[in-house]
Coordinates of C-alpha atoms and ligand atoms in Angstrom, one line a residue:
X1 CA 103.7 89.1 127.8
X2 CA 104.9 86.1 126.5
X3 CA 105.2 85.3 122.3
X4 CA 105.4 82.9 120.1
X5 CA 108.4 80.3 121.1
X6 CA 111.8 81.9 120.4
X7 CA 110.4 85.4 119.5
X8 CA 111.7 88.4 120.9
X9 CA 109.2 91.5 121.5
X10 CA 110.2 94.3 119.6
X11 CA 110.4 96.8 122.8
X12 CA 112.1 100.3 121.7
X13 CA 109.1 101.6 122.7
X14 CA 107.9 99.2 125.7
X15 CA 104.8 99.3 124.2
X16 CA 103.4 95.6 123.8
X17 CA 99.9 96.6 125.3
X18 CA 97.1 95.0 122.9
X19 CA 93.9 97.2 123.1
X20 CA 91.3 94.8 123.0
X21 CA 93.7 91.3 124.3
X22 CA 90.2 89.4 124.0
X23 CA 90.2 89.7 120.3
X24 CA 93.7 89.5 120.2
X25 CA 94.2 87.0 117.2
X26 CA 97.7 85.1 116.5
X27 CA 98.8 86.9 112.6
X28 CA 101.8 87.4 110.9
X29 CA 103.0 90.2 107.8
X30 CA 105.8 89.2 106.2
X31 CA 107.6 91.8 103.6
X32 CA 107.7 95.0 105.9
X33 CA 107.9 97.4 103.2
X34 CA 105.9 100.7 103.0
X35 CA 102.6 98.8 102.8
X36 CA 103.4 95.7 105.0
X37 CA 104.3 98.2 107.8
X38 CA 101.1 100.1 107.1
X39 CA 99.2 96.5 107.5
X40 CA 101.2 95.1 110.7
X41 CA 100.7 98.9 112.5
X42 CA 97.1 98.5 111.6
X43 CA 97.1 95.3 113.5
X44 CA 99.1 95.8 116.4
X45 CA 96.7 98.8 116.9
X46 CA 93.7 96.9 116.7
X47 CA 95.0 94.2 119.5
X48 CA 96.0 91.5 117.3
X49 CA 98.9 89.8 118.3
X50 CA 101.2 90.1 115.2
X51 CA 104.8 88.3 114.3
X52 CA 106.6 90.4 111.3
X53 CA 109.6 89.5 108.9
X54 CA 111.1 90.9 106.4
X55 CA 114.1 90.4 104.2
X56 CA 115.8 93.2 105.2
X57 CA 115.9 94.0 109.0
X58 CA 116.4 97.6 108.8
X59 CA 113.1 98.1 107.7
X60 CA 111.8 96.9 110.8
X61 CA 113.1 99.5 113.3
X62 CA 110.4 101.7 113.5
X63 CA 107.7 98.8 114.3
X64 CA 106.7 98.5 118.4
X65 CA 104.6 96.1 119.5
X66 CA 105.0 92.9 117.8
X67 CA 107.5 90.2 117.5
X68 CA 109.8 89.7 115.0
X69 CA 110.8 86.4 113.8
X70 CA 114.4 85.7 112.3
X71 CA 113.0 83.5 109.0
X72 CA 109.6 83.6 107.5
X73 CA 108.8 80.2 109.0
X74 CA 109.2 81.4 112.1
X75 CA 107.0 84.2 111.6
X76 CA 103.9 82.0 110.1
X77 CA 104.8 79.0 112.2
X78 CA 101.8 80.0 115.0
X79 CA 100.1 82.4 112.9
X80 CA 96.4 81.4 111.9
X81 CA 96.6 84.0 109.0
X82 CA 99.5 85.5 107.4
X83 CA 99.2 88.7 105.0
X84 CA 102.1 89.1 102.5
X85 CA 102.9 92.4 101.0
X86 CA 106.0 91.8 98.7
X87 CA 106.5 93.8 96.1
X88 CA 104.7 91.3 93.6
X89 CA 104.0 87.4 93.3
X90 CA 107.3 86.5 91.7
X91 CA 108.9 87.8 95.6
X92 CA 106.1 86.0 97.1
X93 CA 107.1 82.7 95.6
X94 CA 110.7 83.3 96.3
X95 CA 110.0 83.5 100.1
X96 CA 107.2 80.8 100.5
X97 CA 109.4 78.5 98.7
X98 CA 112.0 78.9 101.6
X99 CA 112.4 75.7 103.5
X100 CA 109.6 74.9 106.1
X101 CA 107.2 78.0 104.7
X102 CA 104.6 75.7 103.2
X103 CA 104.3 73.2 105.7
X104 CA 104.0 76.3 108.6
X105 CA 101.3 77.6 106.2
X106 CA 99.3 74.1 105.4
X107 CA 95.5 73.9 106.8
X108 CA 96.1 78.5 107.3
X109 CA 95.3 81.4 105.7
X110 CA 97.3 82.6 103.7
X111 CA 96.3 86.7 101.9
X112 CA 99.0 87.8 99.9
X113 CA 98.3 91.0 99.2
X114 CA 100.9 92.2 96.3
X115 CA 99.7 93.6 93.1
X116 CA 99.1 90.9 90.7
X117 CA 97.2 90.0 87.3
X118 CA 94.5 87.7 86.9
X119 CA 96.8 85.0 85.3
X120 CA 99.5 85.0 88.2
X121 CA 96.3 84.7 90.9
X122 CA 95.3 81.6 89.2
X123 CA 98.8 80.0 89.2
X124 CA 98.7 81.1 93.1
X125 CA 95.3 79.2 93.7
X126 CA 96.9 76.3 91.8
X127 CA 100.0 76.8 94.1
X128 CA 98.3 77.1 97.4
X129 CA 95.9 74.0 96.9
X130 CA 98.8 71.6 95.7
X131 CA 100.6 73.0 99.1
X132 CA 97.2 72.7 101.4
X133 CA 97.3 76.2 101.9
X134 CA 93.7 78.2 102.6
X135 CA 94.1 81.0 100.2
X136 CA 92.2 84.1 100.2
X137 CA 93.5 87.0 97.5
X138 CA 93.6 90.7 98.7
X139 CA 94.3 93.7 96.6
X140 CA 94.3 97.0 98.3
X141 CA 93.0 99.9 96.8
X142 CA 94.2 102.9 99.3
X143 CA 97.8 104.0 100.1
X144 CA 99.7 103.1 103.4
X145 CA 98.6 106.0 105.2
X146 CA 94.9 105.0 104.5
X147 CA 95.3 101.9 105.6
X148 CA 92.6 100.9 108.9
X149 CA 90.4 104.1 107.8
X150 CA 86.7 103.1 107.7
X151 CA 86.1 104.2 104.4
X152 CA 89.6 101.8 103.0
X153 CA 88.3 99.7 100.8
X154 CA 90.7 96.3 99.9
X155 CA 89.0 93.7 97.4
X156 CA 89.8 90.1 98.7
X157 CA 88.5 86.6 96.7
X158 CA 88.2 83.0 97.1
X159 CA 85.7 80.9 99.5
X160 CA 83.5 82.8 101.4
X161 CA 83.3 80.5 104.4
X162 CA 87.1 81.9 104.8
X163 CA 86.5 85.5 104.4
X164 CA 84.0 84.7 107.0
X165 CA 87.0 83.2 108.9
X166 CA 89.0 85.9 109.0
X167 CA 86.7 89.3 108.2
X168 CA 86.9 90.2 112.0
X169 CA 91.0 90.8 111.4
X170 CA 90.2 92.0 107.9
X171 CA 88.2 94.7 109.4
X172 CA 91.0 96.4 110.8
X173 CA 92.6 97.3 107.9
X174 CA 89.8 98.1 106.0
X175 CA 86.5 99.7 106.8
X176 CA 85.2 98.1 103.0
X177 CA 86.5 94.7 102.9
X178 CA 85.1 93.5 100.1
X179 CA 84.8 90.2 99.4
X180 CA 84.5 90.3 95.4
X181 CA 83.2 87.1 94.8
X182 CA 84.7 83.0 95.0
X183 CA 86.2 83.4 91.4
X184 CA 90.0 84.0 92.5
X185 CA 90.8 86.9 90.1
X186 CA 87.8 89.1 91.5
X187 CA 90.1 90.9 93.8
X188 CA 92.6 91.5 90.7
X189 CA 89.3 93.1 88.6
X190 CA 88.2 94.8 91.2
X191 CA 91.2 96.9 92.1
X192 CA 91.4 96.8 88.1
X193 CA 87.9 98.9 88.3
X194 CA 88.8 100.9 90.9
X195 CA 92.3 102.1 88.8
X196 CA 90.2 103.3 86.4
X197 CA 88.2 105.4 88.4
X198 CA 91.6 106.2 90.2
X199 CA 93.6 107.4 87.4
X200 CA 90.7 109.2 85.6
X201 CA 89.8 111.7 88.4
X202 CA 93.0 111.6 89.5
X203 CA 94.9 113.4 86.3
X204 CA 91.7 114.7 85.5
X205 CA 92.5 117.0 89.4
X206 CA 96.0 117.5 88.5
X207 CA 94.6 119.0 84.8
X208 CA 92.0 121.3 86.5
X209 CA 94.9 122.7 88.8
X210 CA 97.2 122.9 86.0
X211 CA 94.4 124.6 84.2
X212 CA 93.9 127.3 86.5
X213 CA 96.9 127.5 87.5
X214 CA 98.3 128.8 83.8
X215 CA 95.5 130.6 84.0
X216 CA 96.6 132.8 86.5
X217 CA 94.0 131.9 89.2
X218 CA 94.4 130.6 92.5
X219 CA 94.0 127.1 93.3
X220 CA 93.0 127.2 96.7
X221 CA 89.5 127.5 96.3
X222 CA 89.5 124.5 93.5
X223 CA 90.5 121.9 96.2
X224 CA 88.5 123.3 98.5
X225 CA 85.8 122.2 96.0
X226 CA 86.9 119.0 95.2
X227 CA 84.4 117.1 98.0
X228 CA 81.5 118.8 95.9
X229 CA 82.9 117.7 92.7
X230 CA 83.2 114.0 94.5
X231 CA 79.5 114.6 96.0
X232 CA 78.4 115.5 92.2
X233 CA 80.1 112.6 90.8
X234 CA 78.7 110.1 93.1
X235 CA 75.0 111.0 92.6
X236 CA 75.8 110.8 88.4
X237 CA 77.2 107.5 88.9
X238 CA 74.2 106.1 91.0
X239 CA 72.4 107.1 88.1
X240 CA 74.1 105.4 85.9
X241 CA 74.6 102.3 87.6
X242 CA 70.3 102.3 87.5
X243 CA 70.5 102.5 83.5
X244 CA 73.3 100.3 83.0
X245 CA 71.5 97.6 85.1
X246 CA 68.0 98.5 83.1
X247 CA 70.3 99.0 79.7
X248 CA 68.3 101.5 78.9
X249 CA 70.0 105.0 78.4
X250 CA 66.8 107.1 77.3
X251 CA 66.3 108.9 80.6
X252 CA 68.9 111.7 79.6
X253 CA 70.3 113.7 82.0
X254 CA 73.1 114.8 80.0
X255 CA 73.4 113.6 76.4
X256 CA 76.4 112.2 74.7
X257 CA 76.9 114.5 72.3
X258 CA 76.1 117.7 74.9
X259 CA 78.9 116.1 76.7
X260 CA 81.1 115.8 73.0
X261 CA 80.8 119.9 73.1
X262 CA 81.4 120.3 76.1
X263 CA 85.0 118.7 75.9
X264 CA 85.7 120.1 72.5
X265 CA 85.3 123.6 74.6
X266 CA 87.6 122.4 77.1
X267 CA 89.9 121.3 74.9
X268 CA 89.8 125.0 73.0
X269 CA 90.3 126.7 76.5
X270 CA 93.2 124.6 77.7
X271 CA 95.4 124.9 74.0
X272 CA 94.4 128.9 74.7
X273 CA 96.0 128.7 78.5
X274 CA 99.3 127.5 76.3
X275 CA 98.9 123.8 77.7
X276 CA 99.4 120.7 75.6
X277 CA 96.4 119.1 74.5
X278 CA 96.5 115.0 74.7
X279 CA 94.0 114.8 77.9
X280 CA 91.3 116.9 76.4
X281 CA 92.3 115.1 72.9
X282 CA 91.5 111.3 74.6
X283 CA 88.3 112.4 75.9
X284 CA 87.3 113.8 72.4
X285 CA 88.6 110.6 70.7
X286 CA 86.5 109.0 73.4
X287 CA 83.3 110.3 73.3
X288 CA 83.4 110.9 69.1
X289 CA 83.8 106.8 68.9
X290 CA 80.7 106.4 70.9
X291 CA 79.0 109.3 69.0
X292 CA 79.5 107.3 65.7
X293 CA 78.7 103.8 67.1
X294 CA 74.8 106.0 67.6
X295 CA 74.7 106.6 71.1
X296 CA 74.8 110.7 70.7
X297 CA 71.4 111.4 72.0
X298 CA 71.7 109.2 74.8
X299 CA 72.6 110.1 78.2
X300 CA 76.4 109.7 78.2
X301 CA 75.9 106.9 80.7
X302 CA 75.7 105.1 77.1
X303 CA 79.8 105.3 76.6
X304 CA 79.9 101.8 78.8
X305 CA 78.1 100.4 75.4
X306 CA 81.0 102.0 73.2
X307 CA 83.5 100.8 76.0
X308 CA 81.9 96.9 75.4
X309 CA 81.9 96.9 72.2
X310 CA 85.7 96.6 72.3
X311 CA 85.9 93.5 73.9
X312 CA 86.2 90.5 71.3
X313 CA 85.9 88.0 74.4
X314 CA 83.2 87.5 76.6
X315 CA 83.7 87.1 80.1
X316 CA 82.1 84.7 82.6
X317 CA 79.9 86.8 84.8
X318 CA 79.5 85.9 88.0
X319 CA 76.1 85.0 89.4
X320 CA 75.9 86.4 93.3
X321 CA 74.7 83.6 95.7
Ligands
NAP401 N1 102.4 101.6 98.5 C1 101.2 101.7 98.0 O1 100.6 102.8 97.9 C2 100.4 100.5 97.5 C3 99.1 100.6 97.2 C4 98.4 99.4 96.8 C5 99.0 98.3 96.6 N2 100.4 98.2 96.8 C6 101.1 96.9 96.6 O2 101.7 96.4 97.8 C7 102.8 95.7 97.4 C8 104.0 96.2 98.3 O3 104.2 97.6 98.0 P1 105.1 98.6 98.9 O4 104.7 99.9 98.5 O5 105.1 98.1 100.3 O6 106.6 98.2 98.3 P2 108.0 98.4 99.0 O7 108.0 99.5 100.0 O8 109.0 98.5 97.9 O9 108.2 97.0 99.7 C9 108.5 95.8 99.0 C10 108.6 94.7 100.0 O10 108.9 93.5 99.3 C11 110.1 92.9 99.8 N3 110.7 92.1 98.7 C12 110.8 92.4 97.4 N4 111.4 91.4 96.7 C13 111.6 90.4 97.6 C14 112.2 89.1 97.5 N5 112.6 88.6 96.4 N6 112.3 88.4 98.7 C15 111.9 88.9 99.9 N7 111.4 90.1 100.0 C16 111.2 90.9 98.9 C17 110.9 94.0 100.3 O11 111.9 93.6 101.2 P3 113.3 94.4 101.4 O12 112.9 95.5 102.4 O13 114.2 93.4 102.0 O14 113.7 95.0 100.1 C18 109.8 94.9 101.0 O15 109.5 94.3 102.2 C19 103.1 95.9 95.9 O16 102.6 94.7 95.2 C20 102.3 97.1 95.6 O17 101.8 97.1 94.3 C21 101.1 99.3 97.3

């Protein structure tokens, strides 16, 4: 098999055997870290024909199957897309702005894929059309080891004719790749969206286990439970996605202020298992605010009008289509 001019294969493994060579596509990860590897084994594995760097060689040893170019220029030269994963943008710049990157990037796609904020995407987009680069943004929402799993979801932004371009690589990475809309910071507020939901049911697991376990009861059958407590939470949020859209919180499945008692009880039990108090105490502080702004006898769907209400900026919305 034959690569890229000057590239050697790396062999430990013998392993250079694309599974599918007819969609075998010419792609390159640079930045090899705990991600990036994630990301290049996800396309080696779906046939692609993938060139890696990184800064550091040793992090490379593990990966069969792909080449592995000596600079980054080498390893974008005959890429069509290349996917960064450095640690953030600042890293990024730092290796683009290496002699020859740009121009081996010009009329390509380019998806860096580092954590970012909506500001430094902007300054990219400014970056990438000054340097003729095609520039689609990705932000991943899954950990390495969930990486190429159907249900993976990574946001990406920019033209849609270039998602289109390059979904059919995309898709191996990502079962949801989710093209968030043209504005380039959609990706950035996306995986913003999804951190909330992330960090809430996250800690609010580890406070259940915690819970019980200072209670002196067996976790076990907890997490065994946790797909039912995902299952529940999905149907409440379908439901309140329909009264969000309708803004109309009337149909009350649970009210606000049922919900207000509910984690004032929680908050009793927990100081009574000896725990400290301060995630029980947010949700109170939470739920009281929207209580006094008058939502209390609306389903508790209504807290995304106490959330709004904090925002002293509007934001431009987005019109699909
Ligand atoms: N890991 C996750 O679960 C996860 C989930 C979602 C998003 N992300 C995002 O993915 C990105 C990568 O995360 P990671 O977990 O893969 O981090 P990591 O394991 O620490 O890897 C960082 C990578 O960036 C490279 N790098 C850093 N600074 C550089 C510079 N100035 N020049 C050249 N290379 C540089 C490192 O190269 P060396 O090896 O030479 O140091 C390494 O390849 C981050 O933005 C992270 O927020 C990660």
């Amino acid at each position: 098999m034959s690569g890229p001019e000057g590239l050697r294969l790396n062999t430990e493994e013998q392993c250079y055997m694309p599974s599918s060579p007819t969609i075998g596509r010419p792609v390159a990860v640079l930045g090899i870290g705990s991600m990036g590897t994630a990301i290049a084994k996800a396309l080696i594995e779906a046939g692609h024909h993938v060139t890696v760097w990184n800064r550091s060689r040793e992090r490379l040893a593990g990966l069969t199957g792909c080449f592995v170019a000596e600079t980054a220029v080498e390893a974008c030269r005959d890429a069509e897309i290349t996917f960064t994963c450095f640690s953030n943008l600042p890293a990024t710049y730092d290796v683009l702005k290496q002699p020859g990157v740009v121009g081996a990037l010009q009329g390509k796609a380019l998806v860096p894929m580092s954590t970012a904020t909506p500001d430094e995407v902007h300054g990219f987009q400014r970056f990438a059309q000054a340097s003729g680069i095609d520039y689609l943004d990705a932000k991943i929402a899954v950990t390495p080891a969930q990486i190429g799993a159907p249900t993976a979801v990574i946001f990406f932004a920019g033209p849609q004719a270039l998602f289109l371009r390059v979904e059919p690589v995309l898709r191996a990475l990502a079962g949801r790749a989710t093209l968030m809309g043209q504005r380039i910071d959609g990706a950035v507020l996306g995986d913003f969206a999804f951190l909330s939901v992330y960090f809430a049911s996250t800690i609010g697991i580890l406070h259940g286990a915690a819970f019980l376990r200072n209670s002196g009861l067996n976790i076990e059958q907890f997490f065994g439970l946790i797909p039912c407590f995902l299952d529940e939470i999905n149907a409440r949020s379908q439901s309140f996605r329909k009264m969000i859209v309708a803004g109309d919180y009337t149909d009350v499945q649970s009210a606000l202020k049922t919900d207000l008692a509910g984690a004032r009880l929680l908050a009793n039990a927990t100081a009574n298992a000896g725990m400290q108090n301060l995630f029980s105490d947010a949700l109170i502080e939470l739920m009281q605010d929207a209580v006094a702004q008058g939502h209390g006898d609306l389903d508790s769907a209504a807290m995304v009008q106490a959330f709004s209400k904090i925002m002293s900026t509007p934001q431009p919305v987005e019109v699909p289509g």
